[in-house]
mmCIF file of C-alpha atoms in Angstrom:
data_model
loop_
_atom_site.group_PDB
_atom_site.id
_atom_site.type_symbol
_atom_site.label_atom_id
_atom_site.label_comp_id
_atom_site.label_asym_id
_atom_site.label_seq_id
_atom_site.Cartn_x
_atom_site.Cartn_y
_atom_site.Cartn_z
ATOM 1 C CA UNK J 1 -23.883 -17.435 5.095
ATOM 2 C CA UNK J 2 -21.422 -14.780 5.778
ATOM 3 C CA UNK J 3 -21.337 -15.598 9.638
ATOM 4 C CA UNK J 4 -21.346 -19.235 8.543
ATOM 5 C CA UNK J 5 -17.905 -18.833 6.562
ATOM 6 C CA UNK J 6 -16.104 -16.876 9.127
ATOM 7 C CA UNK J 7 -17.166 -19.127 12.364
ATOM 8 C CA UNK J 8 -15.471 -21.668 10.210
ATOM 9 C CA UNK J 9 -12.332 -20.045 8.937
ATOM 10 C CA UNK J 10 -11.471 -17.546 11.745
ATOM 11 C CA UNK J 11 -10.306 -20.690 14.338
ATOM 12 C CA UNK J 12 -8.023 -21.404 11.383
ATOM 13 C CA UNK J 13 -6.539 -18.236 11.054
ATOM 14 C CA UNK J 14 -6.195 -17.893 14.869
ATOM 15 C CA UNK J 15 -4.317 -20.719 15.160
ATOM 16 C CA UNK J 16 -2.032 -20.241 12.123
ATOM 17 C CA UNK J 17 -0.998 -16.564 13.896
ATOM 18 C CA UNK J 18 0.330 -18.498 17.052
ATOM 19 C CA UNK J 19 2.598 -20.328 15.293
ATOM 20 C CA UNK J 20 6.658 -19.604 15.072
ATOM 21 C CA UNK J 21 7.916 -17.815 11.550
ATOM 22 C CA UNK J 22 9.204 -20.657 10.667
ATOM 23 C CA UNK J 23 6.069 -22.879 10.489
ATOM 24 C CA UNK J 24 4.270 -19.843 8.796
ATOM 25 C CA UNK J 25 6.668 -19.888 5.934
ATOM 26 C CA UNK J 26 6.523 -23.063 5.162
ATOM 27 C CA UNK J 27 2.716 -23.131 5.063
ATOM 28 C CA UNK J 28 3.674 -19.960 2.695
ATOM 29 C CA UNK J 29 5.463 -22.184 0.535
ATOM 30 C CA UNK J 30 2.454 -24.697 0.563
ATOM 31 C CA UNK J 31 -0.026 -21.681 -0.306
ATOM 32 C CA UNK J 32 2.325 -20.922 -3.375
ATOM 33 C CA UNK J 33 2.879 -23.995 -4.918
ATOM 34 C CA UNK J 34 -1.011 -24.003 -4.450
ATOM 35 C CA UNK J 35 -1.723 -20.919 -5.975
ATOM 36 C CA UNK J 36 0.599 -20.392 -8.704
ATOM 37 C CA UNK J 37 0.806 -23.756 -10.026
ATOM 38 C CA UNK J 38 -1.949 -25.108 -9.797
ATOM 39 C CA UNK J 39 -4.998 -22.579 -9.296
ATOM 40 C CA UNK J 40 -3.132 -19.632 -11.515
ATOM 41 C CA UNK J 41 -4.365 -16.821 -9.601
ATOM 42 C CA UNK J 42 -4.437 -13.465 -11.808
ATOM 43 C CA UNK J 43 -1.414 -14.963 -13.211
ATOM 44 C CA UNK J 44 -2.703 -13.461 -16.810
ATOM 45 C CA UNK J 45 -3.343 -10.032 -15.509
ATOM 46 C CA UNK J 46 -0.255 -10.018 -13.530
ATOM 47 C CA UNK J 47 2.261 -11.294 -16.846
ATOM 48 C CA UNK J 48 0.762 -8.444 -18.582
ATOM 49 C CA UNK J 49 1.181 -6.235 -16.419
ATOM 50 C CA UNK J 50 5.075 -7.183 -16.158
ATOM 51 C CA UNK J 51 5.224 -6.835 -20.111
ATOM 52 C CA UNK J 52 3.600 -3.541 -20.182
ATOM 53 C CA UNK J 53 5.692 -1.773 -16.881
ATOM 54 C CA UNK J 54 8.770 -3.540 -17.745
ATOM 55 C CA UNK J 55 9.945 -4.011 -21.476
ATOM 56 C CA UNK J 56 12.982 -3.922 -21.509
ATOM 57 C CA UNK J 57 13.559 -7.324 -19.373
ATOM 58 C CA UNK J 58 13.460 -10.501 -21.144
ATOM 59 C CA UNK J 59 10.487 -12.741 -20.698
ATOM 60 C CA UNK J 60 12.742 -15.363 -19.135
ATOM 61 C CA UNK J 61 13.699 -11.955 -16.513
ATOM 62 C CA UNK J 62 9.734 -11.679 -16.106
ATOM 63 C CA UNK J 63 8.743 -14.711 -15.402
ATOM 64 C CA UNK J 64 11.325 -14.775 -12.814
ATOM 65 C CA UNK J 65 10.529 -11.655 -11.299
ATOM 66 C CA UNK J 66 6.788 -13.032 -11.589
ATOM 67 C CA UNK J 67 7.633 -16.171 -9.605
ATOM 68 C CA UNK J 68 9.204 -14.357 -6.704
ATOM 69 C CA UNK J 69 5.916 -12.031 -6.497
ATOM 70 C CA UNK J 70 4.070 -14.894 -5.944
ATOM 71 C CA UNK J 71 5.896 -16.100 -3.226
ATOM 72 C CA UNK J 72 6.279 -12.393 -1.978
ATOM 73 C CA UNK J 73 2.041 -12.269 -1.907
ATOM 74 C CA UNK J 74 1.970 -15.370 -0.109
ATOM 75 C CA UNK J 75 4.064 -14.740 2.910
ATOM 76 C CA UNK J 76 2.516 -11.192 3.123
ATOM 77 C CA UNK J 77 -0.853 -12.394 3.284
ATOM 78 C CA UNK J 78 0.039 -14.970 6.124
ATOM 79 C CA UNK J 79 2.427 -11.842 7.737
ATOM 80 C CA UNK J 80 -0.943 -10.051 7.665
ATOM 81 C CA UNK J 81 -2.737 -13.144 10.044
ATOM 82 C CA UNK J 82 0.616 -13.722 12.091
ATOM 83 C CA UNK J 83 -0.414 -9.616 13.005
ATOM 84 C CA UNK J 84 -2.861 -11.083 15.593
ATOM 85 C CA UNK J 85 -0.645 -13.229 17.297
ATOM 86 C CA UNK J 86 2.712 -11.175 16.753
ATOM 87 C CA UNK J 87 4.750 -9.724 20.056
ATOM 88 C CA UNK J 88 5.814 -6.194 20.285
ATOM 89 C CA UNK J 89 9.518 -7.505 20.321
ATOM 90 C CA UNK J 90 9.404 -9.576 17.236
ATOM 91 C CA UNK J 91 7.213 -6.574 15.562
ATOM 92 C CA UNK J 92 10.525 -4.230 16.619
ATOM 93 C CA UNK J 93 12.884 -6.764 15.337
ATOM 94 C CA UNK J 94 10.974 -7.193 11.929
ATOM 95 C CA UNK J 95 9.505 -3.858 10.976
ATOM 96 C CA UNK J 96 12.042 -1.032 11.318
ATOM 97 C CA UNK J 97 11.738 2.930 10.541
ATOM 98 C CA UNK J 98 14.960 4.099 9.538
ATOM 99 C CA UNK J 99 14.490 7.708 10.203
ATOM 100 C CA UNK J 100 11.234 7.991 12.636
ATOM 101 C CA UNK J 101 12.750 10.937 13.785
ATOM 102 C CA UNK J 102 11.689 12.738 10.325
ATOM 103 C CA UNK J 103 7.875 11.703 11.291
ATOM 104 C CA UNK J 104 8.844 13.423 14.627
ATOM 105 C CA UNK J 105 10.175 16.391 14.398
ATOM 106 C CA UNK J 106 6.997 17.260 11.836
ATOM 107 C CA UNK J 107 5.083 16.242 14.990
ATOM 108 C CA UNK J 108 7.334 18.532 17.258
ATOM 109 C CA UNK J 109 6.388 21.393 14.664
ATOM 110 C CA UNK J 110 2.452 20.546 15.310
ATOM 111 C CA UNK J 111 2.042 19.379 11.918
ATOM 112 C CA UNK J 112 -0.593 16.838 10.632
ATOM 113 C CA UNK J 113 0.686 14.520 8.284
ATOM 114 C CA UNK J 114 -0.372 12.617 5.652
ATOM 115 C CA UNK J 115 1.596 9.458 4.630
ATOM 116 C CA UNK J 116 1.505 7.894 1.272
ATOM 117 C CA UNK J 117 2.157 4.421 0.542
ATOM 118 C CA UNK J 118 2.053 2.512 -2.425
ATOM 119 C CA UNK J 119 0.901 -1.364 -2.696
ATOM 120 C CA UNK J 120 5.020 -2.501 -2.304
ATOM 121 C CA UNK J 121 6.792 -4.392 -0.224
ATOM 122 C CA UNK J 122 4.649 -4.373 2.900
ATOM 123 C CA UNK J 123 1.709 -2.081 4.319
ATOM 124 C CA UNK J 124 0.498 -3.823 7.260
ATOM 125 C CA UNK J 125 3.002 -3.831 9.410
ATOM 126 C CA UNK J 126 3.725 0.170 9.132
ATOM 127 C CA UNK J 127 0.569 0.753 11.917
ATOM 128 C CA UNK J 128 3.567 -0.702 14.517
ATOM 129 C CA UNK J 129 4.649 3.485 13.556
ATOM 130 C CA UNK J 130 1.863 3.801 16.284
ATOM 131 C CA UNK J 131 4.023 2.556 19.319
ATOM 132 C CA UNK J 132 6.677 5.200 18.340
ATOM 133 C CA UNK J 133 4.666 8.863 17.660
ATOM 134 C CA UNK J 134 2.199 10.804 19.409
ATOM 135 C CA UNK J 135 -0.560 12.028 16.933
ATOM 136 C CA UNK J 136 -3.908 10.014 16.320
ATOM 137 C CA UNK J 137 -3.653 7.938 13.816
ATOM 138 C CA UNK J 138 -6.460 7.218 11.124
ATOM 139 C CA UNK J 139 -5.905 4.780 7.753
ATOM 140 C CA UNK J 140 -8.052 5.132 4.533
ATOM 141 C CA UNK J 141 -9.253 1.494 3.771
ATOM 142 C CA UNK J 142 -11.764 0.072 1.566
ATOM 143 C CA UNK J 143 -14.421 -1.925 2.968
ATOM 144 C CA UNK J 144 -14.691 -5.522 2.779
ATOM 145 C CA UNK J 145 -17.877 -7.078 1.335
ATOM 146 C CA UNK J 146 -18.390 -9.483 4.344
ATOM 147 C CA UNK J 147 -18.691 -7.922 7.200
ATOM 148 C CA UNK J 148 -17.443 -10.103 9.787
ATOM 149 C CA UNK J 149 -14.162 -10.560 7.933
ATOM 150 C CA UNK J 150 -14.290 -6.456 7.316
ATOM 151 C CA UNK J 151 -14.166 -6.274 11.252
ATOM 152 C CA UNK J 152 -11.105 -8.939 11.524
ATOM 153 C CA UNK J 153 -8.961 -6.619 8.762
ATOM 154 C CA UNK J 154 -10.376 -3.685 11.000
ATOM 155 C CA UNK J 155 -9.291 -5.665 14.442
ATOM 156 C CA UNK J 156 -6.042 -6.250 12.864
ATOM 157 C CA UNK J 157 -4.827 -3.203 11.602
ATOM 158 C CA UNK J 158 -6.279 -1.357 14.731
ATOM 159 C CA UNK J 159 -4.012 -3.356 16.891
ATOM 160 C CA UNK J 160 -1.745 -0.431 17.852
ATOM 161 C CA UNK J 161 -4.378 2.000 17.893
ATOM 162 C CA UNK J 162 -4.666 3.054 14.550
ATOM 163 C CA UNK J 163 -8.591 3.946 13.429
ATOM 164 C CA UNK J 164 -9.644 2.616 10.164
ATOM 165 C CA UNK J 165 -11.708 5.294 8.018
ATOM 166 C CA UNK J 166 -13.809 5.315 4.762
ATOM 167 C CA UNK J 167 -13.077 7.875 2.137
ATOM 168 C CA UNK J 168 -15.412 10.018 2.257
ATOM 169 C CA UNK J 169 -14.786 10.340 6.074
ATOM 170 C CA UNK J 170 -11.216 11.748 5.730
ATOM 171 C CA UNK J 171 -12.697 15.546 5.389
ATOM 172 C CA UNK J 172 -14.573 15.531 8.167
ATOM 173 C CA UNK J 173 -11.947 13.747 10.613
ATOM 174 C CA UNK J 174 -9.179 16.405 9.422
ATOM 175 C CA UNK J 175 -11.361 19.335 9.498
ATOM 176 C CA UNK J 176 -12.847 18.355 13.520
ATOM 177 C CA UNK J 177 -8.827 17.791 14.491
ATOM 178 C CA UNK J 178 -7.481 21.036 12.598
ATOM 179 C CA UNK J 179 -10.752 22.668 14.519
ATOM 180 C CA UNK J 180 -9.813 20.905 17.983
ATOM 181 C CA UNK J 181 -6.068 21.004 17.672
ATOM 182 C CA UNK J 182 -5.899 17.528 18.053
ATOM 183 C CA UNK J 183 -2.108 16.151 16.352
ATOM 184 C CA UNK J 184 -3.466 13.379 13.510
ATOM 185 C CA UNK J 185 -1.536 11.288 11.103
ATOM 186 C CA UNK J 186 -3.529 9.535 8.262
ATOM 187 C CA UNK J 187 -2.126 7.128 6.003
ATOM 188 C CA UNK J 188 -3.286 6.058 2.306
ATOM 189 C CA UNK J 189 -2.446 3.573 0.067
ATOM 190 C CA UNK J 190 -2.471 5.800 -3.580
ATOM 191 C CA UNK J 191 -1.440 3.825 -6.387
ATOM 192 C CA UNK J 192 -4.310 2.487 -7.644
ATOM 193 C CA UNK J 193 -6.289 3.173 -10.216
ATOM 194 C CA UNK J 194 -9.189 5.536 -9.517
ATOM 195 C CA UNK J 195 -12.642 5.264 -11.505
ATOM 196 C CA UNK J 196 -11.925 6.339 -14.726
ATOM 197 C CA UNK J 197 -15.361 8.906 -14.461
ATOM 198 C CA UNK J 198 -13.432 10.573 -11.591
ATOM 199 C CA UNK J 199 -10.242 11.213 -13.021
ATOM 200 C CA UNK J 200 -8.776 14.333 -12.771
ATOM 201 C CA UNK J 201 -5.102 13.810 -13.364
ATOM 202 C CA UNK J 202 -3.088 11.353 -15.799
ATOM 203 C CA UNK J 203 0.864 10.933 -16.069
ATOM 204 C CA UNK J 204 2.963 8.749 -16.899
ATOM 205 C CA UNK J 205 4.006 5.643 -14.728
ATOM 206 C CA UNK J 206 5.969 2.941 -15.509
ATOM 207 C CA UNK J 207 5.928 4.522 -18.817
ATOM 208 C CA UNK J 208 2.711 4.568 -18.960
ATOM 209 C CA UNK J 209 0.332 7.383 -19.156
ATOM 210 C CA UNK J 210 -2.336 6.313 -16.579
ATOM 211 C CA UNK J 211 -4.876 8.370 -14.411
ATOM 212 C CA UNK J 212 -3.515 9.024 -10.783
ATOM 213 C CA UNK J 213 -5.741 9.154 -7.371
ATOM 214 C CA UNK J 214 -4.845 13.229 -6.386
ATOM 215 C CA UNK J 215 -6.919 13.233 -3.576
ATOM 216 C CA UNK J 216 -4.170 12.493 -0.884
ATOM 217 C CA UNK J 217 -3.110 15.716 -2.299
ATOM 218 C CA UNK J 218 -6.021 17.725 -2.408
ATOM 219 C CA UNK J 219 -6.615 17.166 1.395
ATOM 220 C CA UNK J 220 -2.404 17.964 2.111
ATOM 221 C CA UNK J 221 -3.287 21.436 0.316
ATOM 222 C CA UNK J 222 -6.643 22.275 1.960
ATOM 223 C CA UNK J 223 -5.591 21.237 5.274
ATOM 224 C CA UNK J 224 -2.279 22.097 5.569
ATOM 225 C CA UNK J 225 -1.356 18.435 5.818
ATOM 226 C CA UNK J 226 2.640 17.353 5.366
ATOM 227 C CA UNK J 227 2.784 14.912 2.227
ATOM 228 C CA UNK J 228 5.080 11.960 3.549
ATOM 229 C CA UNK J 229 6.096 9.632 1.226
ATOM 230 C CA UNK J 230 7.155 6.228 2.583
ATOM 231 C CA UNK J 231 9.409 3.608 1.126
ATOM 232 C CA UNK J 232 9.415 0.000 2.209
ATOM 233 C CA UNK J 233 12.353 -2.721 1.707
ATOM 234 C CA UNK J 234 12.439 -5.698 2.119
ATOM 235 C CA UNK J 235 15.685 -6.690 3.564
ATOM 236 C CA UNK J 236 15.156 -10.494 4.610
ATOM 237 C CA UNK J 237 11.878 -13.047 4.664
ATOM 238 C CA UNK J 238 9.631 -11.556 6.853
ATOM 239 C CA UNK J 239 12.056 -8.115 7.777
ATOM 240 C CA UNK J 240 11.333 -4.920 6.400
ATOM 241 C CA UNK J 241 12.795 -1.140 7.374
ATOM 242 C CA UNK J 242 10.392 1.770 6.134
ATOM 243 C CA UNK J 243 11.956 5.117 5.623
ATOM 244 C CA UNK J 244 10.027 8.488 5.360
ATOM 245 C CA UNK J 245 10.686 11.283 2.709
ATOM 246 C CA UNK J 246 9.083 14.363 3.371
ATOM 247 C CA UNK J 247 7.795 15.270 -0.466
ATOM 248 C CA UNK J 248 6.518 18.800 -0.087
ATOM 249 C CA UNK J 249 7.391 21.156 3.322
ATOM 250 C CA UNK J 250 4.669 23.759 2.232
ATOM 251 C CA UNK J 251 2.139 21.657 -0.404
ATOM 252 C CA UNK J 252 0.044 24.864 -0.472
ATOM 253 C CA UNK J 253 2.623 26.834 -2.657
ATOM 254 C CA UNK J 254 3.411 23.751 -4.782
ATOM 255 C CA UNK J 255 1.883 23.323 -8.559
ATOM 256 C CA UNK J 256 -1.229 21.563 -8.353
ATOM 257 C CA UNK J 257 -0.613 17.797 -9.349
ATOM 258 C CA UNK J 258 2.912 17.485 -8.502
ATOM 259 C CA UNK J 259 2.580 15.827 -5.112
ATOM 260 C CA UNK J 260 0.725 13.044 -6.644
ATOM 261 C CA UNK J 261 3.482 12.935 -9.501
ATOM 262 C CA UNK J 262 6.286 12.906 -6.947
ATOM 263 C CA UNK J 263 4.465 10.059 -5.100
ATOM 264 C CA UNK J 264 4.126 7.898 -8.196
ATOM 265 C CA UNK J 265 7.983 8.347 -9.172
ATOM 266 C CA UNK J 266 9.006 7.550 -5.824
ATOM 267 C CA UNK J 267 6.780 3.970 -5.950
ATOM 268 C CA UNK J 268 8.196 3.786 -9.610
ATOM 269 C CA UNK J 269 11.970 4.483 -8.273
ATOM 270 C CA UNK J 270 11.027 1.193 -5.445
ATOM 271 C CA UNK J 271 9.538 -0.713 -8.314
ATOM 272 C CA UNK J 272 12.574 -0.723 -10.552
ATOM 273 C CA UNK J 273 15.050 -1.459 -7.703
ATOM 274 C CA UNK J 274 12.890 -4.861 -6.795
ATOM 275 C CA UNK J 275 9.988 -5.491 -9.233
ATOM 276 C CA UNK J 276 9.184 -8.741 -7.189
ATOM 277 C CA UNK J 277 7.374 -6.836 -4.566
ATOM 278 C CA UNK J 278 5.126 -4.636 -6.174
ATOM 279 C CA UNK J 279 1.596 -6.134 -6.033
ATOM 280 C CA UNK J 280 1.101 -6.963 -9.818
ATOM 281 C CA UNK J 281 -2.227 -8.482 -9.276
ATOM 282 C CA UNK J 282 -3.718 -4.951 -9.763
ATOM 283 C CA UNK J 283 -5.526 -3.594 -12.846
ATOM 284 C CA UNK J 284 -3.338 -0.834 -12.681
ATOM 285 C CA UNK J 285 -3.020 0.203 -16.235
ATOM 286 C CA UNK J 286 -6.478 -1.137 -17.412
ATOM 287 C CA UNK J 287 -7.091 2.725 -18.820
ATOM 288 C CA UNK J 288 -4.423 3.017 -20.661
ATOM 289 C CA UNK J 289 -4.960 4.736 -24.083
ATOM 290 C CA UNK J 290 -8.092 6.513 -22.755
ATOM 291 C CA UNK J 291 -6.378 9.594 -21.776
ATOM 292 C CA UNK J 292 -8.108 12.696 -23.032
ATOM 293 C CA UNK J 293 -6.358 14.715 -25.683
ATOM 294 C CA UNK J 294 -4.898 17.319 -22.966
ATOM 295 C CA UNK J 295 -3.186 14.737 -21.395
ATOM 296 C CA UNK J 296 -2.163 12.850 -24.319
ATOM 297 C CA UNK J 297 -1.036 16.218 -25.831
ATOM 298 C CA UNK J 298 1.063 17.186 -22.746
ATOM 299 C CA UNK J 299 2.529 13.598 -22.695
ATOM 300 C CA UNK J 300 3.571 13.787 -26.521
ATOM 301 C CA UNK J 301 4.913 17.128 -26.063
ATOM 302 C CA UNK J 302 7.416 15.688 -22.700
ATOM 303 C CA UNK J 303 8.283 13.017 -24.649
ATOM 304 C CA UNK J 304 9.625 15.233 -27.844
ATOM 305 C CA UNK J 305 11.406 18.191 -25.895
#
């Protein structure tokens, strides 16, 4: 059934990454109209996740901000097919890195380097950072349940080289290149919510105190891995520049925790300048209140000095 649903979709996606940006955004529209008004998608989880991160704006503000998401999701998901059809050029024109000479002259130092992203603004475009650096590069995905489409998001986001890696493969693949002196970048997407069983960490985010993934940071401090923090904006429909911010030089000597904690102000910091293009879909606070006391303690104790 699997095989089934992809022969039938994937000439349909093929086709609809061929065609000019203009075309593509106005099927965007189409998907939009579709999916907000009339199928609702998330649309609960996503208005209470707006009243929960942001208070302070009016519901009139929210629904406004919730409205542009939704159209934000929908061009983003059909930016993600135009990726197989796309030309170097117009990927140069639309996805620009500010600073790549940050990335490298960490690379020039022989460092390996570990960039954090959170769901914002746009993520699959940043593997064009390929064409422009030396080191191998490897992205921490999750798996998607069918497995033909799992190979298309793989195909995709391998396009300029990039290797696509499970968790609990990250270890290994740093360890072999520290042992082999092979240069590797890996990138991670870190603001979700990790299983509440495996929390380690919790602090506050959006003013919220929520458990944090730390594991992005674990592997920065056992491998000697630079902690790269990158920011996406969305300057136009379909035009984005990403800038790097180097959030620890020497993550070893650095408190435990506080990488992850600089991460999630930094996506906090991009979330309050443009709301609209965070992806609000996410259960991102659905453990909120189940903080144990420690946390809650330390939390209570911020709040009151």
């Amino acid at each position: 059934m699997q095989l089934v649903v992809y022969i039938l979709v994937y000439p349909l996606l093929w086709l609809i990454s061929r065609l000019p940006f203009k075309i593509l955004y106005l099927i965007s529209d189409g998907v939009f109209a579709l999916l907000y008004n009339v199928v609702g998608y998330r649309k609960k989880v996503v208005r209470n996740n707006l009243s929960l991160a942001l208070p302070e704006k009016s519901e009139e503000e929210r629904l406004l901000i919730e409205k542009k998401f939704y159209k934000h999701f929908c061009d983003m998901f059909l930016e993600m097919i135009k990726t197989l059809g796309i030309t170097n050029k117009q990927m140069k024109q639309r996805y620009v890195f500010t600073n790549v000479e940050v990335f490298q002259k960490l690379e020039d130092e022989g460092k390996h380097i570990m960039i954090m992203m959170p769901h914002y603004a746009s993520w699959e475009w940043v593997f064009s950072l390929n064409s422009m650096v030396r080191s191998k590069a490897y992205a921490i995905y999750q798996p998607i349940q069918n497995k033909y489409f799992d190979k298309l998001v793989r195909d995709i986001r391998s396009k300029y080289g990039t290797t696509l890696i499970k968790t609990y493969e990250s270890r290994d693949i740093i360890a072999k290149a520290k042992e082999t002196n092979e240069l590797i970048t890996v990138g991670i997407i870190s603001d979700q919510s990790p299983m509440l069983q495996r929390a380690r960490h919790w602090a506050k985010f959006m003013g919220v105190l929520v458990p944090i993934h730390v594991g992005a940071e674990e592997l920065c401090k056992s491998h000697g891995m630079i902690p790269v923090y990158l920011k996406v904006k969305k300057v136009g429909r379909g035009y984005y520049e990403a800038t790097f911010k180097v959030l620890a030089e020497n993550p070893s000597e650095i408190a435990d925790y506080e990488i992850s904690e600089a991460f999630m102000k930094e996506t906090e910091k991009a979330i309050r300048e443009a709301p609209e293009y965070y992806f609000w879909t996410h259960k991102r606070w659905k453990h909120m209140g189940k903080a144990p006391k420690e946390f809650q303690q330390k939390s209570d104790k911020a709040v009151n000095a």
